[in-house]
Structure formats: structure tokens, C-alpha cells
mmCIF file of C-alpha atoms and ligand atoms in Angstrom:
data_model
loop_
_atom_site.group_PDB
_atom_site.id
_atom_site.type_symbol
_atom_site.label_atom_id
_atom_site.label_comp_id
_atom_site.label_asym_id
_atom_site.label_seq_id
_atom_site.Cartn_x
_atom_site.Cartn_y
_atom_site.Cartn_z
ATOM 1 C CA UNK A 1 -10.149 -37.435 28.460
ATOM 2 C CA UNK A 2 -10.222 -38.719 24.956
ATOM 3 C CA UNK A 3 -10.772 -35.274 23.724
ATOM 4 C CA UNK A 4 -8.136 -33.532 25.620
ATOM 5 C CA UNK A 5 -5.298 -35.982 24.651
ATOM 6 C CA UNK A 6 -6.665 -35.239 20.613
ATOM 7 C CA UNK A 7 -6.789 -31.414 21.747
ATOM 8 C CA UNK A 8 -3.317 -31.608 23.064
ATOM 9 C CA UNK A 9 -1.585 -34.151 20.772
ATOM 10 C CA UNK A 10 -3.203 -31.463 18.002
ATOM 11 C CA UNK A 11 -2.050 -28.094 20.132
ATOM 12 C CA UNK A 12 1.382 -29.996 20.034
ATOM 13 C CA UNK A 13 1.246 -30.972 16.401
ATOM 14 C CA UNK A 14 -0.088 -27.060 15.606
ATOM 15 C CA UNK A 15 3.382 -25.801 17.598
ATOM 16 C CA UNK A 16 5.554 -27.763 15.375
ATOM 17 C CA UNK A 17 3.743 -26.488 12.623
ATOM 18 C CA UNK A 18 4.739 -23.098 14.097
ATOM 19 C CA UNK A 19 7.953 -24.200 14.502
ATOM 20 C CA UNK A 20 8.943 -25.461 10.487
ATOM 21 C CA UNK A 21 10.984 -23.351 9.180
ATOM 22 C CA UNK A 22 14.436 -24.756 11.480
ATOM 23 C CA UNK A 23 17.307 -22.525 9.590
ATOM 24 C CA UNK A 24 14.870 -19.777 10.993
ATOM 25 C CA UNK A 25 13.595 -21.160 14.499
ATOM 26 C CA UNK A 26 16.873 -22.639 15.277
ATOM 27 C CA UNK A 27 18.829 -18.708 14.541
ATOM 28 C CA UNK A 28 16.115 -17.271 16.564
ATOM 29 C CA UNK A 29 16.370 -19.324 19.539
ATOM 30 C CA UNK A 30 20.334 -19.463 19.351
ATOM 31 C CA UNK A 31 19.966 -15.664 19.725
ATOM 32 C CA UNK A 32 17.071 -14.769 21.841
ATOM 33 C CA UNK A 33 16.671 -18.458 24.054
ATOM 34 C CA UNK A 34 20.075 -19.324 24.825
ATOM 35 C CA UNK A 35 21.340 -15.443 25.493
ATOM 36 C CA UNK A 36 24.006 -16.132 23.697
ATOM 37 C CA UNK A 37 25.345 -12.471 21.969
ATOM 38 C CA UNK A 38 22.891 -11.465 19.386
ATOM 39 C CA UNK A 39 23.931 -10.539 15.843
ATOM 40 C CA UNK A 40 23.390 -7.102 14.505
ATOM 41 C CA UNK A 41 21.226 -5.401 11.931
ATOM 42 C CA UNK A 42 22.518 -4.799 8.645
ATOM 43 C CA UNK A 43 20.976 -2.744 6.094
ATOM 44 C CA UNK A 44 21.636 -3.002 2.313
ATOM 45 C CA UNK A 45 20.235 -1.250 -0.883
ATOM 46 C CA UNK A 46 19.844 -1.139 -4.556
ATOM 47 C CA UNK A 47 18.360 1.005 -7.501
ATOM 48 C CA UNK A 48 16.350 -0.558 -9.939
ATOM 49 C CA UNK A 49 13.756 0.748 -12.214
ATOM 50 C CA UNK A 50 10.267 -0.276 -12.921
ATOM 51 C CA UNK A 51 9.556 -0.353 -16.443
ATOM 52 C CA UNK A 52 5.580 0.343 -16.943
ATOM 53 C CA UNK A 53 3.171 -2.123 -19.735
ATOM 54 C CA UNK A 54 1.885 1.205 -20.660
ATOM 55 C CA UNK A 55 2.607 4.810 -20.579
ATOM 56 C CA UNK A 56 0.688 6.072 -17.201
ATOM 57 C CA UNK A 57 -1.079 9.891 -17.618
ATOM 58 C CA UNK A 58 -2.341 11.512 -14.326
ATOM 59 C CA UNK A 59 -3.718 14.666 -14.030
ATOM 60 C CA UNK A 60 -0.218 16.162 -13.715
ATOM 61 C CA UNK A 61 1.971 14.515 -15.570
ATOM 62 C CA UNK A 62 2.979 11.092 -17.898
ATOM 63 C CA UNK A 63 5.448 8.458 -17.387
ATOM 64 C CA UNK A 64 7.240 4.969 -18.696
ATOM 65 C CA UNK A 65 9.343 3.836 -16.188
ATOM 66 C CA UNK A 66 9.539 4.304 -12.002
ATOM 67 C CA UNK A 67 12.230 4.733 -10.110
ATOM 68 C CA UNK A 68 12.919 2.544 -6.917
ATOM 69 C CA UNK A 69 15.282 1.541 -4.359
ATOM 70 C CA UNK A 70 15.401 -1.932 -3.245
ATOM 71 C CA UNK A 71 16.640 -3.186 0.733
ATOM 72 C CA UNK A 72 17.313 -5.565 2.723
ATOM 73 C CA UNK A 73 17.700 -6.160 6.678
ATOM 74 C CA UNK A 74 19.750 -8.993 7.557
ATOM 75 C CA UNK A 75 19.662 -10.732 10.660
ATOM 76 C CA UNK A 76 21.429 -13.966 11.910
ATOM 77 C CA UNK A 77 21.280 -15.265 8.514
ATOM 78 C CA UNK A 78 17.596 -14.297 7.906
ATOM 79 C CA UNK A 79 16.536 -11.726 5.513
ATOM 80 C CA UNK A 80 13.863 -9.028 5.307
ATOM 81 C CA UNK A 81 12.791 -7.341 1.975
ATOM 82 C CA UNK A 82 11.488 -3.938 1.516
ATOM 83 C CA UNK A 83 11.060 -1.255 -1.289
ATOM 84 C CA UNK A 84 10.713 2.502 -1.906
ATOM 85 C CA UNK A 85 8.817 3.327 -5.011
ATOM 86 C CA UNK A 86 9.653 6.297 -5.983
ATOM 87 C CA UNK A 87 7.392 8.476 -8.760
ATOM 88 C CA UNK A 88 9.317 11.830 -9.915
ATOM 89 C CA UNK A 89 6.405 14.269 -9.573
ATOM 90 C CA UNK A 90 6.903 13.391 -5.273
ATOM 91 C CA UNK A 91 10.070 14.476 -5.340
ATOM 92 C CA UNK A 92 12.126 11.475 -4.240
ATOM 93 C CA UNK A 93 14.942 9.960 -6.219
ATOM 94 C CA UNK A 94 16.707 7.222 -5.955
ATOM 95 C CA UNK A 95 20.130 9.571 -5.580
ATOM 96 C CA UNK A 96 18.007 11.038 -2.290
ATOM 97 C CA UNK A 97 17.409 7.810 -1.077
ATOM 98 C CA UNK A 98 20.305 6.675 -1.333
ATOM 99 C CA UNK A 99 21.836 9.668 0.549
ATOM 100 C CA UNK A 100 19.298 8.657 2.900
ATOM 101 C CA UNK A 101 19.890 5.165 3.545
ATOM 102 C CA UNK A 102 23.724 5.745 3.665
ATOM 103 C CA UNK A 103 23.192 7.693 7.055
ATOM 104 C CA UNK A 104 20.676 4.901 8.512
ATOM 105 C CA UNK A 105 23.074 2.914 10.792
ATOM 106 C CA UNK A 106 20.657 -0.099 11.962
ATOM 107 C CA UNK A 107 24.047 -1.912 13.120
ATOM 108 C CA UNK A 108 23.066 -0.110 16.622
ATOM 109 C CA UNK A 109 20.338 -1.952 17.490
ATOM 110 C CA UNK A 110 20.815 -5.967 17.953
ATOM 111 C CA UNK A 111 16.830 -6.671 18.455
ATOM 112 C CA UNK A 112 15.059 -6.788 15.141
ATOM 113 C CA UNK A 113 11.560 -6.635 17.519
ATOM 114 C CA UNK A 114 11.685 -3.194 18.736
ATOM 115 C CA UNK A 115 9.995 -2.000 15.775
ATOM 116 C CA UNK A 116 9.036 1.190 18.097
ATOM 117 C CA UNK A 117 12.665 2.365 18.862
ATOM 118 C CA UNK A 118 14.432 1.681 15.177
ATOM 119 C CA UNK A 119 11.728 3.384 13.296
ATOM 120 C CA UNK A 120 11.595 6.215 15.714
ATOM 121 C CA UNK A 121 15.313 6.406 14.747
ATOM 122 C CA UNK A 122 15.213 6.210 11.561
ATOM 123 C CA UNK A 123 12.624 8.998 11.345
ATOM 124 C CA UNK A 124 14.354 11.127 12.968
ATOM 125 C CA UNK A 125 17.711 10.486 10.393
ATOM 126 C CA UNK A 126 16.641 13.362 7.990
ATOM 127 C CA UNK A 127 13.089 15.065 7.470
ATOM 128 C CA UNK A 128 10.680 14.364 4.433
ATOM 129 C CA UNK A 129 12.222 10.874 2.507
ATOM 130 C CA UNK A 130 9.069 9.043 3.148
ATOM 131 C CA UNK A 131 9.698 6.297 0.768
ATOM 132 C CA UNK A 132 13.118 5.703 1.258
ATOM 133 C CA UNK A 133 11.826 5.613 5.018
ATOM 134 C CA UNK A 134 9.203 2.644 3.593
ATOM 135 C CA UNK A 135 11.958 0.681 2.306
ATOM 136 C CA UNK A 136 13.661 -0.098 5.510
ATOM 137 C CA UNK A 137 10.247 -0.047 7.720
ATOM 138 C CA UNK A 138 9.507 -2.484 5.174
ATOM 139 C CA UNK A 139 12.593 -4.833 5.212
ATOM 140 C CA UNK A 140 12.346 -4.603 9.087
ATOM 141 C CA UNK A 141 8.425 -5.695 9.323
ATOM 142 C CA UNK A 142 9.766 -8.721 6.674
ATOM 143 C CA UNK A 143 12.861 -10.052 8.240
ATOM 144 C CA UNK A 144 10.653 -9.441 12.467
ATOM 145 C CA UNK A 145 8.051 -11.992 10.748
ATOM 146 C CA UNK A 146 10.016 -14.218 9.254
ATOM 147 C CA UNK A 147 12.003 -14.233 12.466
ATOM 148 C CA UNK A 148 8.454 -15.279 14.860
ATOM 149 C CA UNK A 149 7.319 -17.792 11.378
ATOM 150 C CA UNK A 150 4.311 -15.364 11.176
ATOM 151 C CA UNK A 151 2.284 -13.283 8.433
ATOM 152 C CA UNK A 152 1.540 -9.798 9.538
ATOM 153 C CA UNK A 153 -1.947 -10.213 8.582
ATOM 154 C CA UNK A 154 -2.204 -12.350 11.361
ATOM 155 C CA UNK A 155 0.451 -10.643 14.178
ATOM 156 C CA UNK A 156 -2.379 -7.678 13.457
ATOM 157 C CA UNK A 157 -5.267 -10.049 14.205
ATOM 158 C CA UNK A 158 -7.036 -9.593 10.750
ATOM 159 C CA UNK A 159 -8.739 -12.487 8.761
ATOM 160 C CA UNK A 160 -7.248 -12.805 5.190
ATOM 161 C CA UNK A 161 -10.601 -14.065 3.678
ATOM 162 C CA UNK A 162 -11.710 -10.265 4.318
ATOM 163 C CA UNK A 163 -9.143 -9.187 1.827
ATOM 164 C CA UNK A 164 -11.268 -6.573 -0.906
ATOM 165 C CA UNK A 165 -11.680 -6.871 -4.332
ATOM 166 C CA UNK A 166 -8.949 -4.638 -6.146
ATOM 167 C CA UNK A 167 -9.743 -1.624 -8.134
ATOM 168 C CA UNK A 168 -7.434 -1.649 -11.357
ATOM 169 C CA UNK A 169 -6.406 1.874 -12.732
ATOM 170 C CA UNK A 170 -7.166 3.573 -15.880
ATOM 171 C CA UNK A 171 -5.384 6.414 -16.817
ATOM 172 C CA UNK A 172 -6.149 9.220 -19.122
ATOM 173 C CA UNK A 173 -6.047 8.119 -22.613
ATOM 174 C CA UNK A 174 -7.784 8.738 -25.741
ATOM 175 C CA UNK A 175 -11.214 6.930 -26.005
ATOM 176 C CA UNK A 176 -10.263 4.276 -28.164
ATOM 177 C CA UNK A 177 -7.110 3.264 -25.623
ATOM 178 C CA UNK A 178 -9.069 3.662 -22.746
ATOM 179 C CA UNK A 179 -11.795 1.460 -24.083
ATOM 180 C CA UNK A 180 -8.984 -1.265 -25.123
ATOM 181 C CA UNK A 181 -7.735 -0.852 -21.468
ATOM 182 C CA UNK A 182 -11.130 -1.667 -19.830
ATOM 183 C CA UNK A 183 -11.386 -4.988 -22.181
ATOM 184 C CA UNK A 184 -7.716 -6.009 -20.916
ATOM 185 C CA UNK A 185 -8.595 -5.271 -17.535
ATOM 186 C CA UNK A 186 -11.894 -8.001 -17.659
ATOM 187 C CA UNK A 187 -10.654 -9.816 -14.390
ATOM 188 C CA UNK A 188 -11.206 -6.739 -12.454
ATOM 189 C CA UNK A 189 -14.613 -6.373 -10.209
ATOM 190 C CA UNK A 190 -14.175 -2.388 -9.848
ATOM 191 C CA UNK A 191 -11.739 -0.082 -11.633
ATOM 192 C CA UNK A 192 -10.358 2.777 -11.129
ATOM 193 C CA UNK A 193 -10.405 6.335 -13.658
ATOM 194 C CA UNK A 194 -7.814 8.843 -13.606
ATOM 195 C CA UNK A 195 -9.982 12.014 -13.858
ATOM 196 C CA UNK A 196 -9.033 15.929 -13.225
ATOM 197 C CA UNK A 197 -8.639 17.041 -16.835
ATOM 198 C CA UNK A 198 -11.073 18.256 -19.634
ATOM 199 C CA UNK A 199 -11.510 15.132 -21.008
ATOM 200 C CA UNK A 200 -13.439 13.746 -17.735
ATOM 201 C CA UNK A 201 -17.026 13.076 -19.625
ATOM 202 C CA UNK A 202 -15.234 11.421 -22.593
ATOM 203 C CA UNK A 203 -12.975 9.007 -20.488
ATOM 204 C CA UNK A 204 -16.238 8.225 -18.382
ATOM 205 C CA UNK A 205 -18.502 7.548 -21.334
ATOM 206 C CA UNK A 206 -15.971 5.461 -23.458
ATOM 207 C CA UNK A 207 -15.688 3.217 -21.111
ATOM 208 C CA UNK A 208 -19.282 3.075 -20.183
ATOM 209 C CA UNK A 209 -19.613 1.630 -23.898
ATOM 210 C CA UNK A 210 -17.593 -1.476 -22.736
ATOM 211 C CA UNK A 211 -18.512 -1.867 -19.081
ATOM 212 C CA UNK A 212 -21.068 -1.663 -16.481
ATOM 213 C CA UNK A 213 -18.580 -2.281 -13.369
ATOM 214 C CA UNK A 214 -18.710 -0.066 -10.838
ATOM 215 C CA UNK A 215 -15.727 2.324 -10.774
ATOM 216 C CA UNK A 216 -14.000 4.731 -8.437
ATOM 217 C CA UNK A 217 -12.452 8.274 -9.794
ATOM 218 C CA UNK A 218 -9.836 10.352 -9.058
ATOM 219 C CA UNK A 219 -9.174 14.033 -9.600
ATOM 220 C CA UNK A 220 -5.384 14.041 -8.378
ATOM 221 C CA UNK A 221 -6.694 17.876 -7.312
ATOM 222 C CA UNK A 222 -7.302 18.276 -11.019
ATOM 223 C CA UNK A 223 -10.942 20.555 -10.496
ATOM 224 C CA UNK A 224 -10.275 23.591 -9.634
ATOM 225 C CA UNK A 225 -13.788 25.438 -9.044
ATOM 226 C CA UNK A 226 -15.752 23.499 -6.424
ATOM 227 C CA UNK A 227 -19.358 24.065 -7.689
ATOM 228 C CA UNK A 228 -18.237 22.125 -11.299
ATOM 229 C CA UNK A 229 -16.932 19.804 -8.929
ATOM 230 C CA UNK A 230 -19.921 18.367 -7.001
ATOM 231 C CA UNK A 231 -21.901 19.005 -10.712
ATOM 232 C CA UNK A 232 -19.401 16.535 -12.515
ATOM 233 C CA UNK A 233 -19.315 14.385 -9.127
ATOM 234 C CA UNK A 234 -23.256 13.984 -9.055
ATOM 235 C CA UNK A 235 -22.906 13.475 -13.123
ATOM 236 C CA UNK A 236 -20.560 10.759 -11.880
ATOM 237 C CA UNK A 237 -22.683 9.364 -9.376
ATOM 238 C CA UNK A 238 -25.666 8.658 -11.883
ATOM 239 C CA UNK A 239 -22.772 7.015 -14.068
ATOM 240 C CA UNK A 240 -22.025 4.057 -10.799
ATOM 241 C CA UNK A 241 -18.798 6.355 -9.745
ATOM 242 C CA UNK A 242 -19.160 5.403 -6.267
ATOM 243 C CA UNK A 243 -15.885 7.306 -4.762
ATOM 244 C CA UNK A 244 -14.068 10.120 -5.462
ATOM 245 C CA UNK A 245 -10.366 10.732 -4.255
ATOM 246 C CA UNK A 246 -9.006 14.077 -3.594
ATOM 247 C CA UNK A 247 -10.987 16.176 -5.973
ATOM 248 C CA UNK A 248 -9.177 19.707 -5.596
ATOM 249 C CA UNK A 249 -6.606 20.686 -3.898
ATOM 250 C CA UNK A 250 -4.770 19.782 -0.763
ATOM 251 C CA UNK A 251 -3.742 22.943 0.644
ATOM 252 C CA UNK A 252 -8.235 23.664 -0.434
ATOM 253 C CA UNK A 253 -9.406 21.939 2.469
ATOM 254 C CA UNK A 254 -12.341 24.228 3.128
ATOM 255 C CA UNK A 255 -13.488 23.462 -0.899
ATOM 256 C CA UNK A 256 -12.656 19.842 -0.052
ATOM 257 C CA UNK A 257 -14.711 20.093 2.913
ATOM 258 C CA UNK A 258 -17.305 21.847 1.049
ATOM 259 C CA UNK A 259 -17.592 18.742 -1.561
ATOM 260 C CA UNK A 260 -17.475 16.487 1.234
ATOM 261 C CA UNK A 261 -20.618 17.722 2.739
ATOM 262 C CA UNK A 262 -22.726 17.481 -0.306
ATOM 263 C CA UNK A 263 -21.150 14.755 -2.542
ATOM 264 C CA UNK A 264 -23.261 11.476 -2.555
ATOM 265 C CA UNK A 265 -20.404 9.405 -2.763
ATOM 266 C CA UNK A 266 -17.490 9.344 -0.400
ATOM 267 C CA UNK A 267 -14.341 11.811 -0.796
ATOM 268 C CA UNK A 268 -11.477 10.153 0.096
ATOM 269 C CA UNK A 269 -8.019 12.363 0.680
ATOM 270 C CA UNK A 270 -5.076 11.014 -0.947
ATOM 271 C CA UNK A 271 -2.340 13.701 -1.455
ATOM 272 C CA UNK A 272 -3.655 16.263 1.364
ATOM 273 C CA UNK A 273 -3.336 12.841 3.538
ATOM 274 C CA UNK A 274 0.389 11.862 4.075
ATOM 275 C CA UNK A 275 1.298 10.909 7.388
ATOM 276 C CA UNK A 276 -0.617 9.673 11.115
ATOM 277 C CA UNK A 277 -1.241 13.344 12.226
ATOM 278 C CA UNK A 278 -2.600 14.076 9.042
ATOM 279 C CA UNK A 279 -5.428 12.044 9.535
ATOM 280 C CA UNK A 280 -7.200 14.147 12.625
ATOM 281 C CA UNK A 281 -6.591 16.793 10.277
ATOM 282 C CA UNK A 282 -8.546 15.337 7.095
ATOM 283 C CA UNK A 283 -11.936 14.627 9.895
ATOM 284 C CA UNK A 284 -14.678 16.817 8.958
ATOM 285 C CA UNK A 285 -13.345 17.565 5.350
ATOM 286 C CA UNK A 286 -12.808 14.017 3.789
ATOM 287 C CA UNK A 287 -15.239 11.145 4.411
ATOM 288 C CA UNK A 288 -12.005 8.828 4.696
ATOM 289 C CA UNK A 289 -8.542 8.703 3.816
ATOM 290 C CA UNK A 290 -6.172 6.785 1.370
ATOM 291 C CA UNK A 291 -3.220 5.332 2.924
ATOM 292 C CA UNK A 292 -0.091 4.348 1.007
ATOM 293 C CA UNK A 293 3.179 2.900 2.763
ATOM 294 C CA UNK A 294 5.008 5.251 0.374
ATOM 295 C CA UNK A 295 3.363 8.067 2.216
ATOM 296 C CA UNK A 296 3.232 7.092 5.443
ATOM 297 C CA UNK A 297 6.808 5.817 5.647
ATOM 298 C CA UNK A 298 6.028 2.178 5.776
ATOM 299 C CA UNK A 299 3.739 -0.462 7.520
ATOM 300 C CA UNK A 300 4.079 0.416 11.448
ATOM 301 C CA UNK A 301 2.891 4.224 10.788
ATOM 302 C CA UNK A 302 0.144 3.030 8.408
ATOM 303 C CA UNK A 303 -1.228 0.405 10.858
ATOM 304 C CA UNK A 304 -1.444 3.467 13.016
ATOM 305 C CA UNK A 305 -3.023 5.368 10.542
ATOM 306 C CA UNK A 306 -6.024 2.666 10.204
ATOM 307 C CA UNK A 307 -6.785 2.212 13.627
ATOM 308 C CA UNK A 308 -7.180 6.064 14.377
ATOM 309 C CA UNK A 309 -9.238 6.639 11.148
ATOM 310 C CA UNK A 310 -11.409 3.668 12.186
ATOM 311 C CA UNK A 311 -12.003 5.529 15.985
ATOM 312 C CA UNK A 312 -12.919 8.857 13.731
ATOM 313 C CA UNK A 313 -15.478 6.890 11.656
ATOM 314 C CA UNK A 314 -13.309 7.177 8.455
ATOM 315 C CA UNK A 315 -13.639 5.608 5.140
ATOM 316 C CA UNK A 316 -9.903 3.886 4.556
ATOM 317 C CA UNK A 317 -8.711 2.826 1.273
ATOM 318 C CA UNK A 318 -5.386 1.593 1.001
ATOM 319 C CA UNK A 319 -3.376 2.629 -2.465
ATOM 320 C CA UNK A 320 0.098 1.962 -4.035
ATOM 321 C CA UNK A 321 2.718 3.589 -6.357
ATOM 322 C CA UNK A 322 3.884 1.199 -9.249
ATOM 323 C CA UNK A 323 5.681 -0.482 -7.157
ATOM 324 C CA UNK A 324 7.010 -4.494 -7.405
ATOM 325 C CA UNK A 325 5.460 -7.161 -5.302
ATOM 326 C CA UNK A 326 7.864 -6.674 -2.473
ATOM 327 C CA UNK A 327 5.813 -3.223 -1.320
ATOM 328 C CA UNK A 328 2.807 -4.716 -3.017
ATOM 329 C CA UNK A 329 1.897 -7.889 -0.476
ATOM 330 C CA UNK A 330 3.381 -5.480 2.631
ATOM 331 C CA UNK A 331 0.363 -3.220 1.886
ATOM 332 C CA UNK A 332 -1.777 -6.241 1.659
ATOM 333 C CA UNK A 333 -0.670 -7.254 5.230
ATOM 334 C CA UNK A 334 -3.157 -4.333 6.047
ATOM 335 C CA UNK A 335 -5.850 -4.892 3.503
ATOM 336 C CA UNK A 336 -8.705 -7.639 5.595
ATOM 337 C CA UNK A 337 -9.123 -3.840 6.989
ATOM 338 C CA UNK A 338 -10.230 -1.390 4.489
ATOM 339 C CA UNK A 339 -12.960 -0.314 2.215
ATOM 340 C CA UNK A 340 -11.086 -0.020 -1.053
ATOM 341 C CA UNK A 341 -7.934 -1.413 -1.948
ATOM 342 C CA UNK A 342 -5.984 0.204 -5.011
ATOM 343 C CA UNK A 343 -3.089 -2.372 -4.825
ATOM 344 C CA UNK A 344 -2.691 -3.128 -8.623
ATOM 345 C CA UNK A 345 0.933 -1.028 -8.749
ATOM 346 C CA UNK A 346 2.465 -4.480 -9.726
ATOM 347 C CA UNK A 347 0.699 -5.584 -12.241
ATOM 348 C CA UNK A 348 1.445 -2.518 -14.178
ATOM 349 C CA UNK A 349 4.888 -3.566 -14.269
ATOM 350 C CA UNK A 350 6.647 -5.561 -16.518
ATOM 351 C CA UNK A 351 9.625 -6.669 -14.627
ATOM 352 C CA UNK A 352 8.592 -7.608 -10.888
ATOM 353 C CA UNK A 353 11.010 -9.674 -9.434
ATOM 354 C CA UNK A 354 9.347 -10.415 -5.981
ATOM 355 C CA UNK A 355 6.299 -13.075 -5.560
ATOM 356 C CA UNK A 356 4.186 -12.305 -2.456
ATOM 357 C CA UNK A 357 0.164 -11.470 -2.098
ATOM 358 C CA UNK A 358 -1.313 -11.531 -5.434
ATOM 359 C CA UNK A 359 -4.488 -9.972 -7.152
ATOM 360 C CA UNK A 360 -6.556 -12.940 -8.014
ATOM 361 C CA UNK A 361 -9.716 -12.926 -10.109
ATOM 362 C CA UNK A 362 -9.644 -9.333 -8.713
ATOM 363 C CA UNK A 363 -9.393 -10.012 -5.494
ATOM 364 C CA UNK A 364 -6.111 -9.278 -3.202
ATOM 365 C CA UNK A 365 -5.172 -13.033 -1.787
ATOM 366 C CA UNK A 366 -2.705 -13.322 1.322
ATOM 367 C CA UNK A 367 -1.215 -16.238 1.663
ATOM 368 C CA UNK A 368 0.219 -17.980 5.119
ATOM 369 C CA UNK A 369 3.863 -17.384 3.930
ATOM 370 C CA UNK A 370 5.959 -14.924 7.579
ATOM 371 C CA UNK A 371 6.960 -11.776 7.291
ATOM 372 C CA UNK A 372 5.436 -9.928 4.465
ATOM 373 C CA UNK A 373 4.841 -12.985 2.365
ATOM 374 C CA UNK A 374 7.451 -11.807 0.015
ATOM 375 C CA UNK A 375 10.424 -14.122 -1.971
ATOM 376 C CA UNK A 376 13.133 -12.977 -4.872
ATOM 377 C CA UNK A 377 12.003 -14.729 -7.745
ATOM 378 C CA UNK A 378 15.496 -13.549 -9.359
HETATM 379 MG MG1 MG B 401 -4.969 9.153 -5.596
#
């Protein structure tokens, strides 16, 4: 008896821990316990732009600043935060998100929980926009919650002490930068090298003079012959390269494929990957897939996307644009799940002004704050 008065005198003291936040609780009961009218959805936005620590070179093109759009779903006083990052070379802006988000009417629906129904709407808005998409799937995943006191780490069921070491990226520079990069980036377990141009060998050896970490490429579809590919792949391989993402082409999946089959290392698809029924599509030519919430147009489509790779036996890795740490901890809702986690697009930034799941001693850390963990810091 003694034990079952402790167990419920400490179920009863866990519920009020549940129930702390009382500006929150006390909204969400007035709405949804008493049946008094609920309060409708209201979408906001903003641009802002990111401004980069240092210039960033991919395979295709360099860059000092990213574009973004910032939101926000309010509900009954409560607010949910969400971003769209929004590099040039994918083709959104933040004049087509904004075009975007002016025809998103959210003030139809007056039940922030029916995740299913609003994004389905809001999909079918325009075509395409996949960020701008993010930004209120997003702000709608914050504010639902914040509204039940909850991370979504733990709504999904995952265990936040499985979160994985972050790789850090290091784009293509000259060997003397690129070596200075690897020093700065000594907190980092694994890192991550921009590859895809002619200077692949020379990035790879400078910074084996600094660093024995293991480290994880990507071709951005740089290589465009596949048998150089799986030769510079296996050269990576004896260098501790142990993943490759999107090595040629997306509209190549047959050369993908081709790679795939004889590549010691796993091939992950990043840009031939964009969306859920992309990923039945990317079996039998990638190992796994990389999911981004910029692609995938936010955190319902990409919990999707997990699951159903994980039933294909796929290899997920979850990646980021430079974005702030608003889209930052949303991804790492998601991350007790994967096998590599690229999420270091806000600590390339110089100018975040969000505080949520942070990159610590390398490692991505969730903390028990609801929602997406996420809070204006100005
Ligand atoms: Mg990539």
C-alpha cells in the first residue's frame, strides 16, 4: 500500500509537472475543456537575412549571406515559431515566399491539432515553395507543442540521449583555409567536405595534415563520369571518408545506382531526394537518403519520410540549410532517429536570434523545453 500511495502521490506530482506552464494550460483548457468558442489561427511573417562567418563554396556556386523568411502561428495567446531558409541556387526567395504565405489563410481552421488537414491545405495553396511551406509546418508543430507542454522528440516517442554526433561542414577552399577551418572546427567528432570539383584530392589531403577524424563527403552531383567516381570514392574510403552524398547527378539515377552497388561506403541522395514519394524512388539506387525540412516542406512530411525509409532498410541522415536555431532544433526533434546528422546550419551564422537544441561538444542536445524547444532571444 505504501508503495502505491508514493506511486500515486508521484503520478500526481509528475501531472502537475505536466501541467506548469498555467498562461499555457489554463488557454488550452479555456478553449478545448470548457467548449467555450475557440480562437483562430493567425499566421505572420518576416524577411531577414542570415549573414554567414565565412564565405560558403559548393560545388555550384559561393555565397555570404542567406535569405529567410521568419513566421509565426498564434493561438489563444500562445505562439509557434518557424523558418524558411532559403539558399538562391533552389530557387526560392523571400519575394516568392512571401507571395506564398500571403495566400495561406490559417484563420479557417480553429484547431491548431489537426496537423493532417492544415498542412494538406497548405500544400495544396501553390505547387513547389517547399521552404516557405517549412516555415508555417514549422510554426504549427511549435505553437501544437507548446499548446500539450510537450517536446516533439518525445510526442514521436524517441529518446533524446540517442541524439548523433554532428558533422560540421567544410567547404571548398584553398588548402591553407581549409586547414585553418578544420583547427576552428576542433569540437567536432566528424566533419563534413564539400567535394565535386577538381580540387577533391587537395581539399582531402590538407586536411588530412591536421586531422584524423572521420569525415563524410559530398559531391553536390559535382562527378560527372561514374567510373572516376567510385575510383576517387574508394581513394576516399582508404582516406576514413565513410559516406558519400549524392555523387552525380539527380536526374543520373542509373550512374547513381551504379555507384551505389559498388561503393564501400554508403551513398546517400540529397538533391535527387526532395519529398515522401521520392524516397520509394531513391530504393535500389541510394543506400539511404538525406532529409532536410527545407525539402520536405517541414517536420510532419519528414517524420513521414523517416519511418518509410526505415521499413525500406535506408540509411537516413538528416541535413540543414544555414538556417537560425528556430529550423535548427525543429530538425533535431527528429534526430534520436538517424545515422548522420548535418545540423550545424546555425553555427555558421553570425546573427541567430532563436535559442533551441544546440550542438554541444559535437553532439546535437535536445532539451525538455514544448514545442520545438525554440525561444526569441531578440
Ligand atoms: Mg548535400
Amino acid at each position: 500500500m505504501h508503495s502505491r500511495r508514493d506511486f500515486l502521490r508521484n503520478t500526481s506530482l509528475a501531472m502537475g509537472g505536466v501541467l506548469i506552464a498555467p498562461s499555457i494550460d489554463s488557454k488550452f483548457l479555456r478553449s478545448f475543456g470548457n467548449n467555450m468558442p475557440a480562437s483562430k489561427l493567425k499566421l505572420s511573417f518576416k524577411p531577414y537575412t542570415l549573414d554567414l562567418k565565412h564565405v560558403f563554396t559548393i560545388a555550384t556556386s559561393s555565397r555570404t549571406t542567406t535569405p529567410v523568411m521568419l513566421t509565426e502561428v498564434e493561438f489563444n495567446g500562445v505562439t509557434g515559431y518557424g523558418e524558411a531558409s532559403m539558399p538562391p541556387y533552389l530557387g526560392e526567395s523571400q519575394e516568392s515566399a512571401a507571395a506564398f504565405l500571403s495566400k495561406v489563410n490559417l484563420e479557417q481552421f480553429d484547431n491548431p491539432f489537426e496537423l493532417e488537414k492544415i498542412l494538406a491545405y497548405v500544400d495544396s495553396v501553390a505547387p513547389k515553395n517547399p521552404a516557405a511551406k517549412a516555415s508555417v509546418d514549422l510554426a504549427l508543430h511549435d505553437l501544437a507543442g507548446k499548446l500539450i507542454g510537450q517536446p516533439w522528440y518525445k510526442i514521436w516517442g524517441f529518446e533524446k540521449e540517442k541524439t548523433p554526433n554532428t558533422t560540421f561542414t567544410i567547404g571548398i577552399d584553398k588548402p591553407e583555409v581549409v586547414r585553418q577551418k578544420v583547427k576552428e572546427a576542433e569540437e567536432y567528432k566528424i566533419l563534413k567536405i564539400k567535394l565535386g570539383r577538381d580540387t577533391d584530392r587537395e581539399m582531402i589531403e590538407a586536411i588530412r595534415s591536421v586531422t584524423d577524424k572521420p569525415l563524410t563527403g559530398d559531391a553536390n552531383q559535382g562527378w560527372k563520369d561514374k567510373q572516376q567516381a567510385i575510383d576517387m570514392i574508394h581513394w576516399l574510403h582508404e582516406r576514413g571518408v565513410v559516406m558519400i552524398e549524392q555523387p552525380m547527378p539527380k536526374e543520373d539515377p542509373d550512374s547513381n545506382g551504379w555507384i551505389t552497388e559498388r561503393s564501400p561506403v554508403p551513398i546517400i541522395a540529397d538533391e535527387a531526394c526532395q519529398r515522401l514519394e521520392d524516397v520509394v524512388k531513391a530504393k535500389g539506387y541510394y543506400s539511404g537518403i538525406n532529409i532536410k525540412l527545407m525539402k520536405s516542406t517541414g517536420m510532419r512530411e519528414a517524420h513521414k519520410m523517416l519511418i518509410l525509409a526505415r521499413a525500406l532498410n535506408m540509411k537516413v541522415m538528416l541535413g540543414c540549410m544555414t538556417e537560425t536555431s528556430c529550423a535548427i532544433s525543429a530538425a533535431a526533434q527528429l534526430s534520436p532517429m538517424v545515422d548522420f546528422a548535418d545540423l550545424d546550419g546555425a553555427l555558421l551564422i553570425s546573427n541567430d536570434i532563436f535559442d533551441g537544441a544546440k550542438v554541444i561538444d559535437g553532439k546535437v542536445t535536445l532539451y525538455d523545453k514544448p514545442g520545438n524547444g525554440v525561444s526569441k532571444i531578440k
